[in-house]
Amino acid sequence: MQINSARVIYFSPTGTTKTVVAAIAQGTGIKKVNYTDITLPSARKVNLITVKEDLLIIGIPVYEEKVPKILTETLKSLSGEGKPAVVVTVYGNIADGTALSEMKTIVKNAGFVPAAAASFIGEHSFSTKEVPIAAGRPNLCDEHNARQFGQMIINKLNSA
């Protein structure tokens, strides 16, 4: 399978998920990468998100150990047509819960073939100076690991 293009879809209110999925996309070495930010409500008002690219990389933060409820309708609008998908969750170093498993089911139901999945740590949205929770994450090491993950994904898919 030859992967020449990717669509990166992300929901990232604090920027941590965006950082992780961008590093994964960079690690794949794919030159044609299109980004879709679904963080703002106006970006989620679509009837159908058809992925024309060869690969989907989709990233979300974990809310209360689950996929954020405000994404339910948007995620149902995905259409994959048998294309491979990489599912990524970012959690605040407390518990990643069932979000990754939920996302695999969501992309499968949307017609994608889950090809890879990973959870990364990002600074918790409740983190403060007084009570730091994964402060500064993702850090340079996390970004390096995300790029390596991207390289492993593309190697796997291109050898399939």
Coordinates of N, CA and C in Angstrom, one line a residue:
M1 N 0.9 -1.2 0.0 CA 0.0 0.0 0.0 C 0.9 1.2 0.0
Q2 N 0.7 2.1 -0.9 CA 1.5 3.4 -1.0 C 0.6 4.5 -0.4
I3 N 1.2 5.2 0.6 CA 0.5 6.3 1.3 C 1.2 7.6 0.8
N4 N 0.5 8.4 0.1 CA 1.0 9.6 -0.4 C 0.5 10.9 0.2
S5 N -0.7 10.7 0.9 CA -1.3 11.9 1.5 C -2.0 11.5 2.8
A6 N -2.2 12.5 3.6 CA -2.8 12.3 4.9 C -3.8 13.4 5.3
R7 N -4.8 13.1 6.0 CA -5.7 14.1 6.6 C -5.5 14.0 8.1
V8 N -5.2 15.1 8.7 CA -5.1 15.1 10.2 C -6.3 15.9 10.7
I9 N -7.1 15.2 11.5 CA -8.3 15.9 12.1 C -8.0 15.9 13.6
Y10 N -8.2 17.0 14.2 CA -7.9 17.1 15.7 C -8.9 18.1 16.4
F11 N -9.1 17.8 17.6 CA -9.9 18.6 18.6 C -8.9 18.9 19.7
S12 N -8.5 20.2 19.9 CA -7.4 20.5 20.8 C -7.5 21.8 21.4
P13 N -8.4 21.9 22.4 CA -8.7 23.2 23.1 C -7.4 23.8 23.8
T14 N -6.5 23.0 24.3 CA -5.3 23.5 24.9 C -4.1 23.4 24.1
G15 N -4.2 22.8 22.9 CA -3.1 22.7 21.9 C -2.2 21.5 22.1
T16 N -2.4 20.7 23.1 CA -1.6 19.5 23.3 C -1.9 18.4 22.2
T17 N -3.1 18.2 21.9 CA -3.5 17.2 20.9 C -2.9 17.6 19.6
K18 N -3.1 18.9 19.2 CA -2.5 19.4 18.0 C -1.0 19.1 17.9
T19 N -0.3 19.4 18.9 CA 1.1 19.2 19.0 C 1.5 17.7 18.7
V20 N 0.8 16.8 19.3 CA 1.0 15.4 19.2 C 0.7 14.9 17.8
V21 N -0.5 15.2 17.2 CA -0.8 14.7 15.9 C 0.1 15.3 14.8
A22 N 0.5 16.6 15.0 CA 1.4 17.2 14.0 C 2.7 16.5 14.0
A23 N 3.2 16.1 15.2 CA 4.5 15.4 15.3 C 4.4 14.0 14.6
I24 N 3.2 13.3 14.8 CA 3.0 12.0 14.2 C 3.0 12.2 12.7
A25 N 2.3 13.2 12.2 CA 2.3 13.4 10.7 C 3.6 13.7 10.2
Q26 N 4.4 14.5 10.9 CA 5.8 14.8 10.5 C 6.6 13.6 10.4
G27 N 6.4 12.7 11.4 CA 7.2 11.4 11.5 C 6.9 10.5 10.3
T28 N 5.7 10.6 9.7 CA 5.4 9.8 8.6 C 6.2 10.2 7.3
G29 N 6.6 11.4 7.3 CA 7.4 11.9 6.1 C 6.5 12.2 4.9
I30 N 5.2 12.1 5.1 CA 4.2 12.3 4.0 C 4.3 13.8 3.7
K31 N 4.4 14.2 2.4 CA 4.5 15.6 2.0 C 3.2 16.3 1.9
K32 N 2.2 15.6 1.5 CA 0.8 16.2 1.3 C 0.0 15.9 2.6
V33 N -0.1 16.8 3.5 CA -0.8 16.6 4.7 C -1.8 17.8 4.9
N34 N -3.1 17.5 5.0 CA -4.1 18.5 5.2 C -4.7 18.4 6.6
Y35 N -4.7 19.5 7.2 CA -5.2 19.6 8.6 C -6.6 20.1 8.7
T36 N -7.4 19.5 9.6 CA -8.7 19.9 9.9 C -8.9 20.1 11.4
D37 N -9.0 21.3 11.8 CA -9.1 21.6 13.3 C -10.6 21.7 13.6
I38 N -11.1 20.8 14.4 CA -12.5 20.8 14.8 C -12.8 21.3 16.2
T39 N -11.8 22.1 16.7 CA -11.9 22.6 18.1 C -13.1 23.6 18.2
L40 N -13.2 24.5 17.3 CA -14.3 25.5 17.4 C -15.6 24.9 17.0
P41 N -16.7 25.3 17.7 CA -18.0 24.8 17.3 C -18.4 25.0 15.8
S42 N -17.9 26.1 15.2 CA -18.3 26.4 13.8 C -17.6 25.4 12.9
A43 N -16.5 24.8 13.3 CA -15.8 23.9 12.5 C -16.4 22.5 12.5
R44 N -17.3 22.3 13.5 CA -17.9 21.0 13.7 C -19.3 21.0 13.1
K45 N -19.7 22.1 12.4 CA -21.0 22.2 11.8 C -21.0 21.7 10.3
V46 N -20.7 20.4 10.2 CA -20.6 19.9 8.8 C -21.5 18.6 8.7
N47 N -22.0 18.4 7.6 CA -22.9 17.2 7.4 C -22.0 15.9 7.2
L48 N -20.9 16.0 6.5 CA -20.1 14.8 6.2 C -18.7 15.2 6.0
I49 N -17.8 14.5 6.7 CA -16.3 14.7 6.5 C -15.8 13.5 5.7
T50 N -15.7 13.7 4.4 CA -15.1 12.6 3.6 C -13.6 12.8 3.5
V51 N -12.9 11.7 3.8 CA -11.5 11.8 3.8 C -11.0 11.3 2.4
K52 N -10.5 12.2 1.6 CA -10.1 11.8 0.2 C -8.6 11.4 0.2
E53 N -7.9 11.7 1.3 CA -6.5 11.4 1.4 C -6.3 9.9 1.6
D54 N -5.1 9.4 1.5 CA -4.8 8.0 1.7 C -4.8 7.5 3.1
L55 N -4.7 8.4 4.1 CA -4.5 8.1 5.5 C -5.2 9.1 6.4
L56 N -5.9 8.7 7.4 CA -6.5 9.6 8.4 C -5.7 9.4 9.7
I57 N -5.3 10.6 10.2 CA -4.7 10.6 11.6 C -5.7 11.5 12.4
I58 N -6.3 10.9 13.4 CA -7.3 11.7 14.2 C -7.0 11.7 15.6
G59 N -7.0 12.9 16.2 CA -6.6 13.0 17.6 C -7.6 13.8 18.4
I60 N -7.8 13.3 19.6 CA -8.7 14.0 20.6 C -8.2 13.9 22.0
P61 N -8.5 14.9 22.8 CA -8.2 14.8 24.2 C -9.2 13.8 24.9
V62 N -8.8 13.3 26.1 CA -9.6 12.5 26.9 C -10.3 13.3 27.9
Y63 N -11.7 13.2 28.0 CA -12.5 14.0 29.0 C -13.1 12.9 29.8
E64 N -12.8 13.0 31.1 CA -13.4 12.0 32.1 C -13.3 10.6 31.6
E65 N -12.1 10.3 31.0 CA -11.7 8.9 30.6 C -12.5 8.5 29.3
K66 N -13.1 9.4 28.6 CA -13.9 9.1 27.4 C -13.7 10.1 26.3
V67 N -14.3 9.8 25.1 CA -14.3 10.7 24.0 C -15.2 11.9 24.5
P68 N -14.8 13.1 24.2 CA -15.7 14.2 24.6 C -17.0 14.2 23.9
K69 N -18.1 14.3 24.7 CA -19.5 14.2 24.2 C -19.8 15.2 23.1
I70 N -19.1 16.4 23.2 CA -19.4 17.4 22.2 C -18.9 17.0 20.8
L71 N -18.2 15.9 20.7 CA -17.7 15.5 19.4 C -18.5 14.4 18.8
T72 N -19.5 13.9 19.5 CA -20.3 12.7 19.0 C -20.8 12.9 17.6
E73 N -21.5 14.0 17.3 CA -22.1 14.2 16.0 C -21.1 14.4 14.9
T74 N -20.1 15.1 15.2 CA -19.0 15.4 14.2 C -18.3 14.1 13.9
L75 N -18.0 13.2 14.9 CA -17.3 12.0 14.6 C -18.2 11.0 13.8
K76 N -19.5 11.1 14.0 CA -20.4 10.3 13.2 C -20.5 10.7 11.7
S77 N -20.0 11.9 11.4 CA -20.0 12.4 10.1 C -18.8 12.0 9.2
L78 N -17.9 11.3 9.8 CA -16.7 10.8 9.1 C -17.1 9.7 8.1
S79 N -16.4 9.7 7.0 CA -16.6 8.7 5.9 C -15.2 8.3 5.4
G80 N -14.9 7.0 5.6 CA -13.6 6.5 5.3 C -13.3 5.7 4.1
E81 N -14.4 5.0 3.6 CA -14.3 4.2 2.4 C -13.1 3.2 2.4
G82 N -12.9 2.6 3.6 CA -11.9 1.5 3.7 C -10.4 2.0 3.8
K83 N -10.3 3.3 4.0 CA -8.9 3.8 4.2 C -8.4 3.6 5.6
P84 N -7.0 3.5 5.7 CA -6.5 3.3 7.1 C -6.6 4.5 8.0
A85 N -6.7 4.3 9.2 CA -6.8 5.4 10.2 C -5.9 5.1 11.4
V86 N -5.3 6.2 11.9 CA -4.5 6.2 13.1 C -5.3 7.0 14.1
V87 N -5.5 6.4 15.2 CA -6.3 7.0 16.3 C -5.4 7.4 17.4
V88 N -5.5 8.6 17.9 CA -4.7 9.2 18.9 C -5.5 9.8 20.0
T89 N -5.2 9.5 21.3 CA -5.8 10.2 22.4 C -4.7 10.9 23.2
V90 N -5.1 12.0 23.8 CA -4.1 12.7 24.7 C -4.8 12.9 26.0
Y91 N -4.2 12.4 27.1 CA -4.8 12.5 28.4 C -3.9 13.2 29.4
G92 N -4.5 13.7 30.5 CA -3.7 14.5 31.4 C -3.0 13.8 32.5
N93 N -2.5 12.6 32.2 CA -1.6 11.8 33.1 C -2.3 11.3 34.3
I94 N -3.7 11.2 34.2 CA -4.4 10.7 35.4 C -4.9 9.3 35.0
A95 N -5.7 9.2 33.9 CA -6.2 8.0 33.4 C -6.7 8.2 32.0
D96 N -6.3 7.2 31.1 CA -6.7 7.4 29.7 C -8.1 6.7 29.4
G97 N -8.6 5.9 30.4 CA -9.9 5.4 30.3 C -10.2 4.6 29.0
T98 N -11.4 4.7 28.5 CA -11.8 3.9 27.3 C -11.8 4.7 26.0
A99 N -11.3 5.9 26.1 CA -11.3 6.8 24.9 C -10.7 6.2 23.6
L100 N -9.5 5.6 23.8 CA -8.8 5.0 22.6 C -9.7 3.9 22.0
S101 N -10.2 3.0 22.8 CA -11.1 2.0 22.3 C -12.3 2.5 21.7
E102 N -12.9 3.5 22.3 CA -14.1 4.2 21.7 C -13.8 4.8 20.3
M103 N -12.6 5.4 20.2 CA -12.2 6.0 18.9 C -12.0 4.9 17.8
K104 N -11.4 3.8 18.2 CA -11.2 2.7 17.2 C -12.6 2.3 16.7
T105 N -13.5 2.1 17.6 CA -14.9 1.7 17.2 C -15.5 2.8 16.3
I106 N -15.3 4.1 16.6 CA -15.9 5.2 15.9 C -15.4 5.2 14.4
V107 N -14.0 5.0 14.3 CA -13.5 5.1 12.9 C -13.9 3.8 12.1
K108 N -13.9 2.7 12.8 CA -14.4 1.5 12.1 C -15.8 1.6 11.6
N109 N -16.7 2.2 12.5 CA -18.1 2.4 12.1 C -18.2 3.4 10.9
A110 N -17.2 4.3 10.8 CA -17.2 5.3 9.7 C -16.6 4.8 8.4
G111 N -16.2 3.5 8.4 CA -15.7 2.9 7.2 C -14.2 2.9 7.1
F112 N -13.5 3.3 8.1 CA -12.0 3.2 8.1 C -11.5 1.9 8.6
V113 N -10.3 1.6 8.4 CA -9.6 0.4 8.9 C -8.6 0.9 9.9
P114 N -8.8 0.7 11.2 CA -7.9 1.1 12.2 C -6.5 0.4 12.0
A115 N -5.5 1.2 11.7 CA -4.1 0.7 11.4 C -3.2 0.9 12.6
A116 N -3.4 1.8 13.4 CA -2.6 2.1 14.6 C -3.3 3.0 15.6
A117 N -2.9 2.9 16.8 CA -3.5 3.7 17.9 C -2.5 3.9 19.0
A118 N -2.6 5.1 19.6 CA -1.7 5.4 20.7 C -2.3 6.5 21.6
S119 N -1.9 6.4 22.9 CA -2.3 7.4 23.9 C -1.0 8.2 24.3
F120 N -1.1 9.5 24.3 CA 0.0 10.3 24.7 C -0.4 11.1 25.9
I121 N 0.6 11.6 26.7 CA 0.3 12.5 27.8 C 0.4 13.9 27.4
G122 N -0.6 14.7 27.9 CA -0.5 16.2 27.7 C -0.8 16.8 29.0
E123 N -0.4 18.0 29.2 CA -0.6 18.7 30.5 C -2.1 18.8 30.7
H124 N -2.5 18.4 31.9 CA -3.9 18.4 32.3 C -4.5 19.8 32.3
S125 N -5.7 19.9 31.8 CA -6.3 21.3 31.7 C -6.5 21.9 33.1
F126 N -6.5 21.1 34.1 CA -6.7 21.7 35.5 C -5.3 21.9 36.1
S127 N -4.2 21.7 35.4 CA -2.9 21.9 36.0 C -2.6 23.4 36.4
T128 N -2.0 23.6 37.5 CA -1.7 24.9 38.0 C -0.3 24.9 38.5
K129 N 0.3 26.1 38.8 CA 1.6 26.2 39.4 C 1.6 25.4 40.8
E130 N 0.5 25.6 41.5 CA 0.4 25.0 42.8 C 0.2 23.5 42.7
V131 N -0.6 23.1 41.8 CA -0.8 21.6 41.6 C -0.6 21.3 40.1
P132 N 0.7 21.1 39.8 CA 1.0 20.7 38.4 C 0.6 19.3 38.1
I133 N 0.0 19.1 37.0 CA -0.4 17.8 36.5 C 0.1 17.6 35.1
A134 N 1.2 16.9 34.9 CA 1.8 16.7 33.6 C 2.3 18.0 33.0
A135 N 2.8 18.9 33.9 CA 3.1 20.2 33.4 C 4.2 20.1 32.3
G136 N 3.9 21.0 31.2 CA 4.8 21.0 30.1 C 4.8 19.9 29.1
R137 N 3.8 19.0 29.3 CA 3.7 17.9 28.4 C 2.7 18.2 27.3
P138 N 2.8 17.8 26.1 CA 3.9 17.0 25.6 C 5.2 17.8 25.6
N139 N 6.3 17.2 26.0 CA 7.6 17.8 25.9 C 8.4 17.3 24.7
L140 N 9.6 17.7 24.6 CA 10.4 17.3 23.4 C 10.6 15.8 23.3
C141 N 10.7 15.1 24.4 CA 10.8 13.7 24.4 C 9.5 13.1 23.8
D142 N 8.3 13.6 24.3 CA 7.0 13.1 23.8 C 6.9 13.4 22.3
E143 N 7.3 14.6 21.9 CA 7.2 14.9 20.4 C 8.1 13.9 19.6
H144 N 9.3 13.7 20.1 CA 10.2 12.7 19.5 C 9.5 11.3 19.4
N145 N 8.9 10.9 20.5 CA 8.2 9.6 20.4 C 7.1 9.6 19.5
A146 N 6.4 10.7 19.3 CA 5.3 10.8 18.4 C 5.8 10.7 16.9
R147 N 6.9 11.4 16.7 CA 7.5 11.3 15.3 C 7.9 9.9 15.0
Q148 N 8.5 9.2 16.0 CA 8.9 7.8 15.8 C 7.7 6.9 15.6
F149 N 6.6 7.2 16.3 CA 5.3 6.5 16.0 C 4.9 6.7 14.6
G150 N 4.9 7.9 14.1 CA 4.6 8.2 12.7 C 5.4 7.4 11.7
Q151 N 6.7 7.3 12.0 CA 7.6 6.6 11.1 C 7.3 5.1 11.1
M152 N 7.0 4.6 12.3 CA 6.6 3.1 12.4 C 5.3 2.9 11.6
I153 N 4.3 3.8 11.7 CA 3.1 3.7 11.0 C 3.3 3.6 9.5
I154 N 4.1 4.6 9.0 CA 4.2 4.6 7.5 C 5.0 3.4 7.0
N155 N 6.0 2.9 7.8 CA 6.7 1.7 7.5 C 5.8 0.5 7.4
K156 N 4.9 0.4 8.4 CA 3.9 -0.7 8.4 C 3.0 -0.6 7.2
L157 N 2.4 0.6 6.9 CA 1.4 0.7 5.8 C 2.1 0.5 4.5
N158 N 3.3 1.1 4.3 CA 3.9 0.9 3.0 C 4.4 -0.5 2.7
S159 N 4.6 -1.3 3.7 CA 5.0 -2.7 3.5 C 3.8 -3.6 3.4
A160 N 2.6 -3.1 3.6 CA 1.4 -4.0 3.5 C 1.0 -4.3 2.1

